[in-house]
Amino acid sequence: MANPYLVVENLTKVYERGQVVALRDLSFSVEKGEFLVVIGLSGSGKSTLLRCINRLVEPTKGKIYLDGVDVTRLSSARMRRVRRRIGMIFQQFNLIDRSTAIGNVLTGRLGYTPAWRALLGWFSKADRDRALANLERVGLRDKAYVRADQLSGGQRQRVGIARALMQEPELLLADEPVSALDPATSHSVMQYLEQMNREDGVTVLASLHFLSLARRYGTRIIALKDGQLVFDGPPGAIDDTRFKEIYGEEAEEVEVR
Amino acid sequence: MTGYPDGFLTDPPSLSWPVVRDALARRAGIAGRHLAIVFLDVVGLAILWLLVTYIYAWYGLGSIAYTLVPWWAFVLGVVEGAALWESFGRSLGQRFAHRELSGASGVPTGGQRVLYFIGWHLTVLPLVGLFFDPPWHERLSGLRLGPPVERGEAPRPWYRTSSGLFLAALLLATAVAAVGVTITTTNLRRLFTEAGRTAKFWRAFFSPDTTILAASGRDLVVTIYMAVMATAFAVVVAVPLSFLAARNLMRGPVGRLVYTVLRGAMSIVRSIEPIVWAIIFLIWVTVVRAPFAGVLALWVHSIADLVKLYAERLEAIDPGPIEAITATGAGRLAVLRYAVIPQIVNPYISFTLYRWDINIRMATVVGVVGGGGIGQRLYHYLTGNLWQQAGTVMLLIVILVWAIDYLSSRLRAKLA
């Protein structure tokens, strides 16, 4: 039996300023092809957890094995090679506003492009074709040469997805991908993630605010509270008692349909 | 039960001497307190008035005067001032006597205050009304001058209230102005009365000497080039330095040290005016190469200024794209190229244009100490009392500065 695809062991993150403990001794593992949803209140450590996996945030303690390699010990050069295989999309999309949609999508290839070509902005013909194909896939082929700041929120997030697709990722980290979007757009974005998961076999780790979205798209759910794991199981297992444990006594469940 | 109020059927209080005496004493006490308050307010306002008018007359008009108005206007102003102060605020006297106006339901309304103000004239001026309990103006308005009412929350100290702060600011401004007027020997009257003496200049200024236009034009070109050179070379140095002077890019102990040293050095360089730099460089590169000294002076000052402007812009960039590009596996330079540079290009160009605009103006000033260009020519004419020629040169400078100002603001608006 092979090891799980992603293993997080005793992960702890303490932010130096103010000694804030974001993650406490967190351990779990993810199999290849899972759609794992991370839920929890704001400030429970969801974003930090996702960022520790591709080391946008340096973990304080603990290990993270990706395909059997401990990424917490990699040199920065080797970490970059690992990051190429990990796509990431963000709550605020984090596009380059002044660049076109295709310009943003092409940055997804930067990990595979030699530095001098990257600096001059000379992406290969193959990459350009791939960028157009990925924009086609997220339904934005006609917006390819529109500046990113001219796009709507849903369109911007789809550009973000196309950028992640350029990396041909094995793992996709989605940090509250739909929190800044309206319910209808949220579903369209989530469906692209689901499609990546099912058709391309990309393992997805998504943090979500709405439990209804988590139930609908996740194959498994973990819940964080104050940086600790309070739930790990199938979506159906979160009943009212569990819900109150995770979100506190006063919480009411809000549905997104 | 008789149907009468309690005590109605009992004997009325007999009008014995002690009762009368106590009643008189109480009323005298009320009247006395009111009068003491009015007295304090009137005297306080009078002193304030005299101080202000005396200072104004001495420094503004250069004469000695106490009230500046007829005596009756002074008295009227002071008395009405006191009435307004007591009715609509907490006056000096009320504060001293530890009294405050309050209505039956707490804080007085505007209407009650107006009634109090009107009643004040009926009561305080003829004095009679004061010997009633309560006095007439208090009956009329339904307000009472009593000890301060205990409210739920502690009263805010004066420095937390807007009126208190306003008063403090007013007093401070008055004091600063009074001191300032003294030490800079301000005399406003001379400013207006002696303007005729300069008529000769203005006439000369507005009758340009066209024979020097060609030579001045050459100097103007020198000045423009001084600004262009200084700005261009400053950009070359300031752009790389700005990355080292941005707090968010300089992490770790070494980074923090570089940041601190660089920012400190830049603020020292910036605090020395270009005119002083010009003198330093004139000595350095010899007076013969005056425009070069001017360029160096502007260059040094521009570097310091641009590093600060650029670095502050860098510190304000959105960290999101940096995360996103880093997450794709891009190297450091690629992150800089794709996440940082797009966010700063336009502001950098805009700051550079702005600085170029400043440098054009500074180039003429630097010229005055011998830094070459049109400024030096202007200085030459001014010291030689050649007003007509000086006027011509100034006209040229005005046209140049206006044109550059317009051009640079149009360009910057395009970039925004």
XYZ file of C-alpha atoms in Angstrom:
673
model
C 0.000 0.000 0.000
C 1.508 3.280 -1.120
C 1.651 6.170 1.272
C -1.121 8.764 1.005
C -0.484 11.526 -1.514
C -0.296 14.339 1.010
C 0.553 13.832 4.667
C 0.523 16.632 7.221
C 2.214 15.729 10.490
C 2.094 17.749 13.703
C 1.960 20.993 11.763
C 2.271 24.082 13.954
C 2.492 27.674 12.831
C 3.144 30.560 15.216
C 3.160 34.048 13.752
C 6.029 35.925 15.342
C 4.231 39.201 15.601
C 2.003 38.963 18.651
C 2.747 35.246 19.173
C -0.448 34.263 17.409
C -0.801 30.516 17.116
C -2.481 29.876 13.775
C -2.122 26.087 13.654
C -1.657 23.727 16.591
C -0.213 20.285 16.083
C -2.314 19.491 13.052
C -2.160 16.026 11.441
C -4.146 14.526 8.560
C -3.572 12.912 5.205
C -5.123 13.199 1.775
C -5.384 10.469 -0.868
C -4.780 11.172 -4.509
C -7.931 12.350 -6.285
C -9.790 13.515 -3.197
C -11.760 16.760 -3.063
C -11.018 17.819 0.476
C -12.891 20.786 1.858
C -11.513 22.684 4.837
C -14.143 24.517 6.856
C -13.984 26.670 9.949
C -14.565 30.189 11.163
C -12.542 33.133 9.921
C -9.198 33.058 11.679
C -9.339 29.331 12.367
C -6.185 28.748 10.302
C -7.596 27.587 6.950
C -5.571 30.020 4.866
C -2.414 29.373 6.850
C -2.790 25.627 6.385
C -3.115 25.939 2.608
C -0.188 28.339 2.433
C 2.011 26.038 4.498
C 1.577 23.288 1.914
C 3.235 25.308 -0.857
C 5.299 27.224 1.686
C 4.007 30.679 0.946
C 4.032 30.605 4.738
C 6.931 28.882 6.494
C 5.659 26.299 9.019
C 7.074 26.666 12.522
C 7.103 22.942 13.314
C 5.956 19.701 11.783
C 6.308 17.988 8.437
C 4.382 17.985 5.190
C 4.987 15.065 2.820
C 3.895 15.498 -0.759
C 4.267 12.241 -2.705
C 6.659 11.066 -0.002
C 8.888 14.189 -0.130
C 9.083 16.414 2.955
C 8.469 19.851 1.452
C 9.292 21.677 4.676
C 12.968 20.771 4.271
C 13.407 21.622 0.585
C 15.810 24.325 -0.567
C 14.125 27.287 -2.203
C 15.254 26.162 -5.672
C 13.776 22.700 -5.204
C 10.680 24.153 -3.560
C 10.066 26.122 -6.756
C 10.075 22.867 -8.730
C 7.519 21.427 -6.316
C 5.355 24.544 -6.516
C 5.024 24.105 -10.275
C 2.902 21.036 -9.596
C 0.699 22.823 -7.053
C -1.852 25.213 -8.480
C -3.396 27.848 -6.250
C -6.394 30.106 -6.507
C -7.263 32.881 -4.110
C -10.196 34.625 -2.515
C -9.179 37.961 -4.012
C -8.102 36.284 -7.292
C -4.667 37.986 -7.118
C -4.480 38.738 -10.808
C -2.207 41.360 -12.297
C -4.802 44.037 -12.971
C -2.835 45.868 -15.603
C -2.249 42.760 -17.662
C -4.632 41.045 -20.063
C -6.460 37.817 -19.242
C -4.053 35.832 -21.404
C -1.081 37.650 -19.864
C -2.295 36.501 -16.463
C -2.892 32.956 -17.647
C 0.597 32.759 -19.123
C 2.170 33.543 -15.739
C 1.040 30.045 -14.776
C 3.889 28.792 -17.000
C 6.576 30.835 -15.230
C 7.767 27.821 -13.259
C 8.555 26.046 -16.533
C 10.045 29.048 -18.349
C 13.772 29.899 -18.242
C 14.453 33.100 -16.297
C 15.678 35.176 -19.251
C 12.648 34.321 -21.334
C 10.381 35.052 -18.376
C 11.946 38.484 -17.885
C 11.497 39.377 -21.545
C 7.981 37.953 -21.552
C 8.799 35.533 -24.390
C 6.497 32.620 -23.826
C 6.719 29.801 -26.324
C 4.134 29.264 -29.035
C 3.084 26.063 -27.277
C 2.431 27.982 -24.048
C 0.402 30.620 -25.864
C -1.729 27.944 -27.500
C -2.133 26.232 -24.181
C -3.192 29.529 -22.558
C -5.866 30.064 -25.203
C -7.050 26.484 -24.781
C -7.333 26.928 -21.027
C -9.225 30.194 -21.435
C -11.510 28.334 -23.820
C -12.005 25.716 -21.155
C -13.166 28.273 -18.568
C -15.349 29.951 -21.216
C -13.295 33.124 -21.548
C -11.709 32.643 -24.994
C -13.340 35.871 -26.229
C -12.013 37.835 -23.245
C -8.387 36.780 -23.799
C -7.128 40.261 -24.666
C -9.274 42.180 -22.173
C -7.452 43.696 -19.215
C -7.992 41.778 -15.987
C -9.419 44.793 -14.156
C -12.156 45.013 -16.782
C -13.494 41.560 -15.910
C -16.246 40.704 -13.421
C -15.499 38.817 -10.187
C -16.546 35.442 -11.571
C -14.555 36.002 -14.751
C -11.501 36.999 -12.735
C -11.683 33.828 -10.692
C -11.997 31.800 -13.887
C -8.844 33.475 -15.181
C -7.278 32.394 -11.867
C -8.395 28.824 -12.555
C -6.961 28.981 -16.095
C -3.682 30.233 -14.626
C -3.611 27.262 -12.253
C -4.466 24.916 -15.151
C -1.370 26.159 -17.012
C 0.746 24.500 -14.339
C -0.856 21.149 -15.141
C -1.149 20.689 -11.418
C -1.435 17.473 -9.455
C -2.717 19.369 -6.464
C -4.912 22.467 -6.378
C -5.087 24.716 -3.325
C -8.170 26.907 -3.333
C -8.221 29.529 -0.598
C -11.869 30.539 -0.170
C -12.280 30.640 -3.947
C -15.892 31.810 -3.894
C -16.077 34.046 -0.818
C -15.949 37.192 -2.933
C -18.544 35.945 -5.427
C -22.329 35.838 -5.560
C -24.098 32.447 -5.142
C -24.746 31.804 -8.852
C -21.159 32.602 -9.816
C -19.929 30.547 -6.860
C -21.464 27.416 -8.263
C -20.019 27.993 -11.713
C -16.527 28.412 -10.209
C -16.954 25.372 -7.952
C -18.034 23.308 -10.944
C -14.757 24.085 -12.715
C -12.906 22.851 -9.638
C -15.066 19.724 -9.561
C -14.362 19.142 -13.221
C -10.591 19.431 -12.663
C -10.925 16.981 -9.813
C -12.952 14.393 -11.721
C -11.621 14.667 -15.262
C -7.962 15.557 -14.720
C -7.569 13.681 -11.457
C -6.321 16.800 -9.653
C -6.388 16.473 -5.888
C -8.204 19.547 -4.549
C -7.874 21.220 -1.150
C -10.427 23.995 -0.890
C -11.319 26.114 2.083
C -14.955 27.182 2.027
C -17.206 29.275 4.198
C -20.529 27.699 3.370
C -21.243 24.216 4.617
C -23.811 23.716 1.859
C -21.068 24.216 -0.747
C -18.761 21.932 1.211
C -21.387 19.167 1.307
C -22.210 19.561 -2.357
C -18.646 19.465 -3.740
C -16.439 17.804 -1.135
C -15.636 14.114 -1.009
C -14.323 14.660 2.488
C -14.441 17.503 4.965
C -12.024 18.571 7.676
C -12.885 21.309 10.116
C -10.532 23.612 11.964
C -11.210 25.508 15.138
C -8.522 27.705 16.654
C -5.925 25.920 14.539
C -6.916 22.445 15.695
C -8.608 19.649 13.805
C -12.124 19.216 15.195
C -13.675 17.100 12.456
C -12.472 14.760 9.728
C -14.990 12.685 7.814
C -17.434 12.374 4.936
C -19.706 15.368 4.188
C -22.808 13.523 5.354
C -21.412 13.116 8.869
C -21.732 16.780 9.776
C -25.020 17.001 11.646
C -26.371 19.785 13.820
C -24.271 18.893 16.876
C -21.087 18.713 14.834
C -21.971 22.011 13.196
C -22.326 23.718 16.561
C -19.003 22.250 17.684
C -17.239 23.765 14.724
C -18.938 27.112 14.459
C -19.969 27.738 18.062
C -23.299 27.587 19.820
C -24.851 30.687 18.266
C -24.209 29.690 14.678
C -27.058 29.201 12.221
C -26.483 27.348 9.015
C -26.804 29.485 5.908
C -27.483 27.755 2.619
C -26.114 28.663 -0.752
C -28.204 27.139 -3.512
C -60.109 63.526 54.156
C -61.016 67.137 53.652
C -60.244 67.450 49.995
C -57.685 70.171 50.723
C -53.962 69.777 50.266
C -51.898 68.801 53.259
C -51.074 71.686 55.512
C -53.756 73.888 53.965
C -55.865 73.900 57.061
C -53.002 74.247 59.465
C -51.924 77.663 60.589
C -49.991 79.722 58.054
C -46.376 80.391 59.074
C -46.331 83.438 61.266
C -44.422 86.387 59.914
C -41.899 86.467 62.713
C -38.571 88.284 62.371
C -36.384 85.132 62.056
C -38.557 83.887 59.173
C -38.320 87.212 57.350
C -34.601 87.395 58.047
C -33.975 83.915 56.642
C -36.051 84.633 53.567
C -34.172 87.884 52.924
C -30.828 86.220 53.477
C -31.703 83.436 51.024
C -32.808 85.903 48.356
C -29.783 88.108 48.908
C -27.620 85.017 48.543
C -29.233 84.106 45.206
C -28.987 87.671 43.923
C -25.393 87.942 45.107
C -24.367 84.752 43.389
C -25.996 85.828 40.139
C -24.342 89.211 40.341
C -20.961 87.711 41.131
C -21.237 85.471 38.098
C -22.256 88.360 35.846
C -19.460 90.491 37.242
C -16.823 87.839 36.573
C -18.043 87.299 33.042
C -18.190 90.994 32.218
C -14.751 91.670 33.651
C -13.296 88.609 31.928
C -14.669 89.616 28.536
C -13.532 93.197 29.038
C -9.972 92.091 29.821
C -9.931 89.787 26.797
C -11.231 92.564 24.554
C -8.671 95.049 25.818
C -5.825 92.585 25.349
C -6.798 91.702 21.804
C -7.450 95.262 20.696
C -4.304 96.542 22.351
C -2.111 93.939 20.651
C -3.870 94.462 17.329
C -3.532 98.251 17.556
C 0.142 98.112 18.510
C 1.321 95.558 15.969
C -1.287 95.939 13.257
C -1.811 99.691 13.244
C 1.352 100.826 14.975
C -0.529 102.906 17.533
C -1.746 102.677 21.094
C -5.475 102.059 21.507
C -7.478 100.314 24.195
C -10.946 99.589 22.940
C -10.861 100.694 19.288
C -14.576 101.517 19.573
C -16.609 104.198 21.450
C -16.979 103.437 25.148
C -20.708 102.666 24.857
C -20.079 100.100 22.156
C -17.448 98.493 24.359
C -19.836 98.319 27.332
C -22.682 97.026 25.170
C -20.459 94.390 23.601
C -19.131 93.174 26.913
C -22.544 92.999 28.572
C -24.238 91.290 25.616
C -21.275 88.970 25.357
C -21.703 88.007 28.989
C -25.449 87.424 28.478
C -24.836 85.206 25.456
C -22.078 83.342 27.228
C -24.206 82.658 30.298
C -27.297 81.672 28.303
C -25.749 79.513 25.637
C -22.619 78.131 27.226
C -20.900 77.613 30.526
C -19.462 80.989 31.320
C -16.357 81.744 33.329
C -18.455 82.923 36.294
C -20.667 79.839 36.221
C -17.576 77.673 36.255
C -16.100 79.575 39.189
C -19.343 79.436 41.168
C -19.709 75.781 40.239
C -23.167 76.368 38.816
C -24.809 75.128 35.644
C -28.046 75.788 33.791
C -30.447 72.874 33.825
C -34.089 72.377 32.960
C -36.663 70.257 34.725
C -35.939 67.443 32.275
C -32.165 67.785 32.296
C -30.326 69.488 29.468
C -31.788 72.890 28.475
C -33.372 73.163 25.040
C -32.504 75.894 22.539
C -35.819 77.633 23.121
C -35.329 77.677 26.875
C -31.903 79.195 26.386
C -33.341 81.950 24.173
C -35.971 82.728 26.833
C -33.248 82.787 29.469
C -31.248 85.193 27.315
C -34.216 87.556 26.938
C -35.166 87.224 30.596
C -31.570 87.957 31.575
C -31.952 91.521 30.283
C -35.202 92.038 32.191
C -33.738 90.683 35.408
C -30.069 91.462 35.653
C -30.099 95.015 34.256
C -32.820 96.499 36.522
C -31.544 94.232 39.334
C -35.035 93.979 40.882
C -35.933 90.633 39.386
C -32.902 89.055 40.983
C -34.467 89.357 44.464
C -37.208 86.918 43.636
C -36.848 83.238 44.285
C -36.422 81.984 41.667
C -35.391 85.120 39.770
C -37.556 86.296 36.867
C -35.435 85.002 34.042
C -35.339 81.556 35.607
C -39.129 81.546 35.937
C -39.556 82.700 32.340
C -37.331 80.028 30.832
C -38.009 77.230 33.275
C -34.256 76.800 33.760
C -32.425 76.831 37.042
C -28.893 77.878 37.803
C -27.985 75.124 40.222
C -25.130 72.857 41.078
C -24.064 70.742 38.090
C -26.490 67.856 37.567
C -24.967 64.436 38.105
C -25.362 62.619 34.828
C -24.905 58.918 34.290
C -21.533 59.175 32.655
C -18.637 61.241 33.840
C -18.460 64.617 32.098
C -15.903 64.626 29.339
C -12.773 66.655 30.035
C -12.431 69.840 27.994
C -9.788 68.384 25.711
C -12.226 65.682 24.616
C -15.024 68.054 23.633
C -15.044 69.768 20.256
C -15.776 73.174 21.737
C -12.960 72.811 24.262
C -10.501 71.844 21.579
C -11.703 74.654 19.358
C -11.201 77.197 22.128
C -7.772 75.818 22.945
C -6.809 75.949 19.273
C -8.108 79.512 19.027
C -6.129 80.622 22.076
C -3.011 78.862 20.809
C -3.393 80.419 17.375
C -3.842 83.849 18.945
C -0.749 83.401 21.076
C 1.309 82.103 18.146
C 0.104 84.939 15.964
C 0.919 87.518 18.635
C 4.436 86.146 19.073
C 4.878 85.767 15.329
C 3.795 89.309 14.635
C 6.350 90.551 17.167
C 9.376 88.566 16.096
C 8.906 89.061 12.371
C 8.199 92.774 12.948
C 4.993 92.619 11.003
C 3.382 95.891 10.167
C 0.368 95.440 7.942
C -0.170 99.129 7.433
C 3.160 99.608 5.727
C 2.295 96.764 3.361
C -0.655 98.769 2.091
C 0.549 102.340 2.385
C 4.047 102.028 0.964
C 3.175 100.060 -2.205
C 3.774 103.167 -4.343
C 7.525 102.967 -3.841
C 7.689 99.863 -6.060
C 5.826 101.435 -8.975
C 9.098 101.940 -10.815
C 9.928 98.225 -10.774
C 6.523 97.121 -11.919
C 6.675 99.512 -14.815
C 10.102 98.157 -15.722
C 8.995 94.576 -15.240
C 6.136 94.964 -17.666
C 8.105 96.662 -20.411
C 10.306 93.779 -21.550
C 13.690 94.338 -23.108
C 13.489 92.372 -26.347
C 17.199 92.694 -27.147
C 18.132 90.071 -24.538
C 15.538 87.525 -25.663
C 17.926 85.438 -27.746
C 20.567 85.197 -25.018
C 17.927 84.499 -22.381
C 16.412 81.836 -24.577
C 19.775 80.049 -24.715
C 19.965 80.187 -20.909
C 16.435 78.864 -20.727
C 17.473 75.870 -22.782
C 20.434 75.365 -20.423
C 18.024 75.409 -17.473
C 15.674 72.897 -19.083
C 18.593 70.607 -19.822
C 19.865 70.934 -16.255
C 16.496 69.669 -15.031
C 16.325 66.902 -17.628
C 19.849 65.657 -16.899
C 19.378 65.814 -13.143
C 16.080 63.937 -13.321
C 17.287 61.307 -15.781
C 20.422 60.465 -13.819
C 18.501 60.552 -10.545
C 16.042 57.956 -11.870
C 18.891 55.621 -12.815
C 20.156 55.687 -9.230
C 16.845 55.988 -7.398
C 15.013 53.041 -8.963
C 17.427 50.352 -7.703
C 17.828 52.123 -4.353
C 14.072 52.283 -3.854
C 13.870 48.489 -3.726
C 16.435 48.536 -0.919
C 14.477 51.256 0.888
C 11.102 49.483 0.874
C 10.277 47.983 4.232
C 8.133 45.172 2.858
C 10.882 43.923 0.541
C 13.743 44.238 3.047
C 13.132 41.445 5.522
C 15.475 39.970 8.087
C 18.164 41.679 10.204
C 20.466 42.604 7.293
C 17.561 43.879 5.246
C 16.262 45.976 8.109
C 19.726 47.490 8.622
C 20.065 48.423 4.926
C 16.548 49.870 5.013
C 17.219 51.980 8.088
C 20.602 53.285 6.937
C 19.360 54.090 3.454
C 16.187 55.832 4.602
C 18.161 57.814 7.180
C 20.809 58.880 4.656
C 18.150 59.884 2.152
C 16.286 62.021 4.636
C 19.514 63.804 5.581
C 20.318 64.466 1.911
C 16.770 65.631 1.325
C 16.801 67.987 4.264
C 19.694 69.937 2.721
C 18.150 72.254 0.169
C 19.321 72.116 -3.470
C 20.611 75.664 -3.125
C 23.060 74.505 -0.440
C 24.084 71.514 -2.554
C 24.707 73.929 -5.414
C 27.148 75.936 -3.301
C 28.929 72.735 -2.224
C 29.231 71.514 -5.817
C 30.305 74.933 -7.112
C 33.315 74.702 -4.837
C 33.821 71.070 -5.844
C 33.683 71.306 -9.659
C 34.796 74.972 -9.917
C 32.730 77.991 -10.759
C 33.652 77.714 -14.434
C 31.463 74.645 -14.761
C 28.474 76.325 -13.129
C 25.634 74.484 -14.925
C 27.292 71.188 -14.081
C 27.318 72.144 -10.397
C 23.627 72.972 -10.707
C 22.916 69.605 -12.299
C 24.794 67.811 -9.512
C 22.881 69.720 -6.846
C 19.527 68.863 -8.376
C 20.665 65.300 -9.030
C 21.570 64.620 -5.405
C 18.383 66.140 -4.087
C 16.228 64.374 -6.670
C 17.722 60.987 -5.783
C 16.810 61.416 -2.141
C 13.345 62.637 -2.970
C 12.605 59.964 -5.568
C 13.891 57.112 -3.396
C 11.437 58.149 -0.726
C 8.506 58.501 -3.130
C 9.302 55.264 -4.971
C 9.882 53.268 -1.792
C 6.629 54.435 -0.253
C 4.798 53.319 -3.364
C 6.543 49.953 -3.202
C 5.462 49.566 0.394
C 1.865 50.104 -0.652
C 1.707 47.401 -3.339
C -0.825 44.605 -3.122
C 0.920 41.448 -1.812
C -1.698 39.213 -3.477
C -0.077 38.995 -6.928
C 3.301 38.287 -5.284
C 1.770 35.266 -3.556
C 0.075 34.153 -6.748
C 3.201 34.369 -8.919
C 5.356 32.749 -6.227
C 2.847 29.917 -6.025
C 3.335 29.114 -9.733
C 6.943 28.193 -9.002
C 8.399 31.348 -10.549
C 11.862 32.542 -9.496
C 12.550 35.751 -7.590
C 13.233 37.856 -10.663
C 10.123 36.597 -12.385
C 8.072 37.481 -9.291
C 9.545 40.980 -9.412
C 8.855 41.251 -13.137
C 5.282 39.963 -13.056
C 3.926 40.811 -9.607
C 5.790 43.947 -8.499
C 6.787 45.921 -11.605
C 3.287 46.108 -13.179
C 2.028 47.670 -9.977
C 4.700 50.375 -9.837
C 5.495 51.407 -13.416
C 2.854 54.089 -13.752
C 3.329 55.601 -10.307
C 7.093 55.677 -10.904
C 6.702 57.517 -14.197
C 4.256 59.863 -12.563
C 6.621 60.625 -9.673
C 9.466 61.162 -12.132
C 7.471 63.686 -14.151
C 6.498 65.432 -10.970
C 10.110 65.627 -9.885
C 11.145 66.902 -13.328
C 8.560 69.633 -12.943
C 10.058 70.551 -9.553
C 13.571 70.435 -10.991
C 12.703 72.995 -13.666
C 11.659 75.414 -10.942
C 14.594 74.468 -8.716
C 17.026 74.917 -11.610
C 16.248 78.614 -11.728
C 16.717 78.916 -7.970
C 19.981 76.991 -8.081
C 21.116 79.360 -10.819
C 20.792 82.310 -8.463
C 23.734 81.120 -6.343
C 25.777 80.654 -9.507
C 24.557 77.282 -10.667
C 24.180 78.446 -14.271
C 21.222 78.807 -16.594
C 18.473 81.399 -16.549
C 18.622 81.765 -12.768
C 22.158 83.064 -12.904
C 21.169 85.606 -15.541
C 18.251 86.744 -13.389
C 20.491 87.154 -10.377
C 22.943 89.155 -12.459
C 20.219 91.586 -13.565
C 18.658 91.888 -10.124
C 21.908 92.723 -8.375
C 22.724 95.225 -11.134
C 19.365 97.016 -10.676
C 18.525 96.191 -14.294
C 14.816 95.955 -13.628
C 13.677 95.926 -17.202
C 15.940 93.020 -18.090
C 15.097 91.198 -14.842
C 11.403 91.575 -15.705
C 11.978 90.036 -19.122
C 13.772 87.058 -17.636
C 11.084 86.557 -15.001
C 8.412 86.647 -17.666
C 10.263 83.929 -19.556
C 10.572 81.840 -16.388
C 6.857 82.215 -15.676
C 5.992 81.042 -19.189
C 8.398 78.104 -18.938
C 7.215 76.966 -15.509
C 3.595 77.296 -16.499
C 4.127 75.305 -19.687
C 6.042 72.522 -17.922
C 3.509 72.431 -15.125
C 0.689 72.058 -17.614
C 2.525 69.444 -19.657
C 3.498 67.342 -16.653
C 0.048 67.431 -15.078
C -1.561 66.435 -18.388
C 0.858 63.535 -18.754
C 0.315 62.430 -15.168
C -3.462 62.551 -15.582
C -3.071 60.250 -18.613
C -1.133 57.758 -16.481
C -3.478 57.657 -13.532
